[in-house]
GROMACS .gro file of C-alpha atoms in nm:
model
  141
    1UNK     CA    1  21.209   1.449  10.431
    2UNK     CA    2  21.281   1.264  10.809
    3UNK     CA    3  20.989   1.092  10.725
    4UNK     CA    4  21.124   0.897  10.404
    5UNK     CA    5  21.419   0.780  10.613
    6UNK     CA    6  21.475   0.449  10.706
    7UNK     CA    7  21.491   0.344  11.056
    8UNK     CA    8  21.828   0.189  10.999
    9UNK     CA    9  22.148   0.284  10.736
   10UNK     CA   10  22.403  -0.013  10.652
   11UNK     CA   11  22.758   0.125  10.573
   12UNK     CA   12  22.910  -0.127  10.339
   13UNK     CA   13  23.215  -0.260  10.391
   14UNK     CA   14  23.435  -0.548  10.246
   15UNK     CA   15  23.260  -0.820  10.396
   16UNK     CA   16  22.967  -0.664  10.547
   17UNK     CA   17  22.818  -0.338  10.688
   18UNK     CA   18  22.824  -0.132  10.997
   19UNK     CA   19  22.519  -0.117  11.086
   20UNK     CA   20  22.340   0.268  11.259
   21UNK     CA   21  21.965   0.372  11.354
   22UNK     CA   22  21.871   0.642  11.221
   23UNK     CA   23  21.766   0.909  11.445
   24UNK     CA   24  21.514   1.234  11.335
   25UNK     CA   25  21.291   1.267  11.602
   26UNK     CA   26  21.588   1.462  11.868
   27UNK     CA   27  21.502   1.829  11.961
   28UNK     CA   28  21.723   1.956  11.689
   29UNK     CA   29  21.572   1.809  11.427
   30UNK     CA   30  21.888   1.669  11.281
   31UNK     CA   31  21.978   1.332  11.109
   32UNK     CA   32  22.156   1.148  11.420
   33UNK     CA   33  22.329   0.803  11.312
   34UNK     CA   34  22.415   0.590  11.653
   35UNK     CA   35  22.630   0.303  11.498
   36UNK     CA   36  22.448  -0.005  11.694
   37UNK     CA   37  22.661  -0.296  11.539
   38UNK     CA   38  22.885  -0.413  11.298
   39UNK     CA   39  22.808  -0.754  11.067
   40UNK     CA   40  22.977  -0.984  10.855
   41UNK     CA   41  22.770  -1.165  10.566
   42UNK     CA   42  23.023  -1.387  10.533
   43UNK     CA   43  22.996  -1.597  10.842
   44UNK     CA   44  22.716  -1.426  10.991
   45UNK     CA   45  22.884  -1.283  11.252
   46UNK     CA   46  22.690  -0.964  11.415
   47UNK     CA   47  22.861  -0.834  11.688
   48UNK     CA   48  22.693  -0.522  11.891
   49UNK     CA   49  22.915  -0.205  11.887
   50UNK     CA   50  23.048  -0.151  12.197
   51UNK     CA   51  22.806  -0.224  12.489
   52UNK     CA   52  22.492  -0.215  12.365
   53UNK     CA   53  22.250  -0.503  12.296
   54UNK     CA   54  22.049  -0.472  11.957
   55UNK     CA   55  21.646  -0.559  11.989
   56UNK     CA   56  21.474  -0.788  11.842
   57UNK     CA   57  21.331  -0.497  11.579
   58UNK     CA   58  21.731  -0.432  11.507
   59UNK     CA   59  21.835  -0.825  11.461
   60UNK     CA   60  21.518  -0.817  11.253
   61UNK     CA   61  21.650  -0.554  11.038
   62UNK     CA   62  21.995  -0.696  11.047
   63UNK     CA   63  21.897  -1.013  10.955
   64UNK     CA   64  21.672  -0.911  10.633
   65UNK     CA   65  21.956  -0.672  10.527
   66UNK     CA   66  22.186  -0.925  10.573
   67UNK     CA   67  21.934  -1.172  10.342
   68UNK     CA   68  21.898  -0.876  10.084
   69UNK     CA   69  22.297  -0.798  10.053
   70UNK     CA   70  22.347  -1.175  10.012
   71UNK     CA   71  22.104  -1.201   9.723
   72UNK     CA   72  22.257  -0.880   9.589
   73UNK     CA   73  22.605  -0.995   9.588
   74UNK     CA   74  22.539  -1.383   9.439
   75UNK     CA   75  22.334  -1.211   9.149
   76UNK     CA   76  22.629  -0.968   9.069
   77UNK     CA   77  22.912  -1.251   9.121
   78UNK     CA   78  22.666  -1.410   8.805
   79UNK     CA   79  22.705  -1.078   8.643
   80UNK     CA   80  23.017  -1.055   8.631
   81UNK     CA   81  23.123  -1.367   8.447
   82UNK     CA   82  22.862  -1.322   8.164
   83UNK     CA   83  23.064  -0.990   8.148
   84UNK     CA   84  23.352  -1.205   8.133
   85UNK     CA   85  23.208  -1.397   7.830
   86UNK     CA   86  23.118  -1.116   7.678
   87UNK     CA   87  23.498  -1.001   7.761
   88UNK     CA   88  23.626  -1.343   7.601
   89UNK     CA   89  23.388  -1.277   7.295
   90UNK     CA   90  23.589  -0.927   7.277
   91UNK     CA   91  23.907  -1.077   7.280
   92UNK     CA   92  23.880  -1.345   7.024
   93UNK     CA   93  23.789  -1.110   6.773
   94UNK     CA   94  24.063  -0.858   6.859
   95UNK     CA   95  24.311  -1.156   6.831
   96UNK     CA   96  24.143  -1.246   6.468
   97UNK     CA   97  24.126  -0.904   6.369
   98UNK     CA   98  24.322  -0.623   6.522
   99UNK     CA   99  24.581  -0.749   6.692
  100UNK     CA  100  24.994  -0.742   6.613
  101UNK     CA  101  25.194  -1.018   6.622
  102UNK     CA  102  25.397  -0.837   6.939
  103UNK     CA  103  25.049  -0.803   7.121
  104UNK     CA  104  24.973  -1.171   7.060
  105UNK     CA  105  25.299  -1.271   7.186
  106UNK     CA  106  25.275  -1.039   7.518
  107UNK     CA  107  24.929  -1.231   7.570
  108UNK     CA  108  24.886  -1.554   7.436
  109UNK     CA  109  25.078  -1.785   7.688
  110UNK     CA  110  24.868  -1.586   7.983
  111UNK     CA  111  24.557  -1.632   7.820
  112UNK     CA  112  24.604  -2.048   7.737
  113UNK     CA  113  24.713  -2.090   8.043
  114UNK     CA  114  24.427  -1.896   8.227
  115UNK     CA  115  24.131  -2.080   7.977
  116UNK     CA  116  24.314  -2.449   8.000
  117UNK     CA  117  24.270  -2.379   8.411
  118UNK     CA  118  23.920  -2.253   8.352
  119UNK     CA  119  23.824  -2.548   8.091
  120UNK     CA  120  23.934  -2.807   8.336
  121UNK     CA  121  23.761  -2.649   8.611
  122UNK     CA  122  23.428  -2.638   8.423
  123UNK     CA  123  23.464  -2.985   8.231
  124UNK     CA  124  23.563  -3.156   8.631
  125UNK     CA  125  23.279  -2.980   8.782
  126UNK     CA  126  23.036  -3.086   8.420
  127UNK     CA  127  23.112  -3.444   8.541
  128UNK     CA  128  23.042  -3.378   8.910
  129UNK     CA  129  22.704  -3.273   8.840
  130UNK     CA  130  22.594  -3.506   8.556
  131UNK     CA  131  22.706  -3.810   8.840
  132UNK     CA  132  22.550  -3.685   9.089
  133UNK     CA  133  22.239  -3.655   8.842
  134UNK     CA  134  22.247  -4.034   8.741
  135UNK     CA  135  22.103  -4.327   8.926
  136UNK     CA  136  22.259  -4.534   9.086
  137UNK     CA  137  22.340  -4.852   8.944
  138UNK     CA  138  22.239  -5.224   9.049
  139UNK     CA  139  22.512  -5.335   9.290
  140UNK     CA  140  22.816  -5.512   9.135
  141UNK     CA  141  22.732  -5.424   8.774
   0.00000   0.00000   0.00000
């Protein structure tokens, strides 16, 4: 079993991990976690824990988790809002078909309110990108 263990173990937390090597090979044979650092995957802060100094084989392994745990969270944040579709799909057709007229009425000016904001968001941001897209005119025209 120590030998399927990974030389390092990230413990998530809200915006990144603290980071511990994993230890097997002591004279008691037991699974020894040294916590070496703590990093931040939002600004890319990694700060050594206490006085230590990581290696390069530790900001190696920092660095790829780090890389990994990005990747991980961008592809869930995508995820997520085609559950939220999926959601919205859900909701129109409890709002055509099941729902009361007091359930509407606890909902509906929430809702407009919350898919006007998100329709202007997406139509402003639309525009951004097809400009940004298009060539560039002749001067003066």
């Amino acid at each position: 079993m120590a030998g399927d263990l990974p030389d390092y173990y990230f413990r998530v937390r809200e915006n990144g991990a603290a980071v511990f090597r994993v230890d097997t090979e002591n004279r008691n044979r037991r699974i020894e976690m040294d916590q070496i650092a703590v990093v931040n995957v939002k600004n890319g802060d990694i700060k050594p824990h206490g006085e230590r100094s990581l290696s390069e084989g530790d900001l190696k392994a920092i660095h790829d988790w780090m890389a990994a745990r990005i990747g991980q969270l961008q592809r869930r944040e995508v995820d997520d809002i085609l559950r939220t579709v999926d959601h919205l799909n859900l909701t129109t057709q409890w709002a055509q078909s099941k729902a009361s007229d007091a359930q509407l009425e606890d909902v509906t000016d929430a809702l407009l309110l919350a898919m006007h904001d998100l329709r202007s968001v997406l139509v402003r941001k639309k525009a951004d990108r097809i400009m940004k897209d298009q060539p560039a005119g002749p001067a003066g025209a």
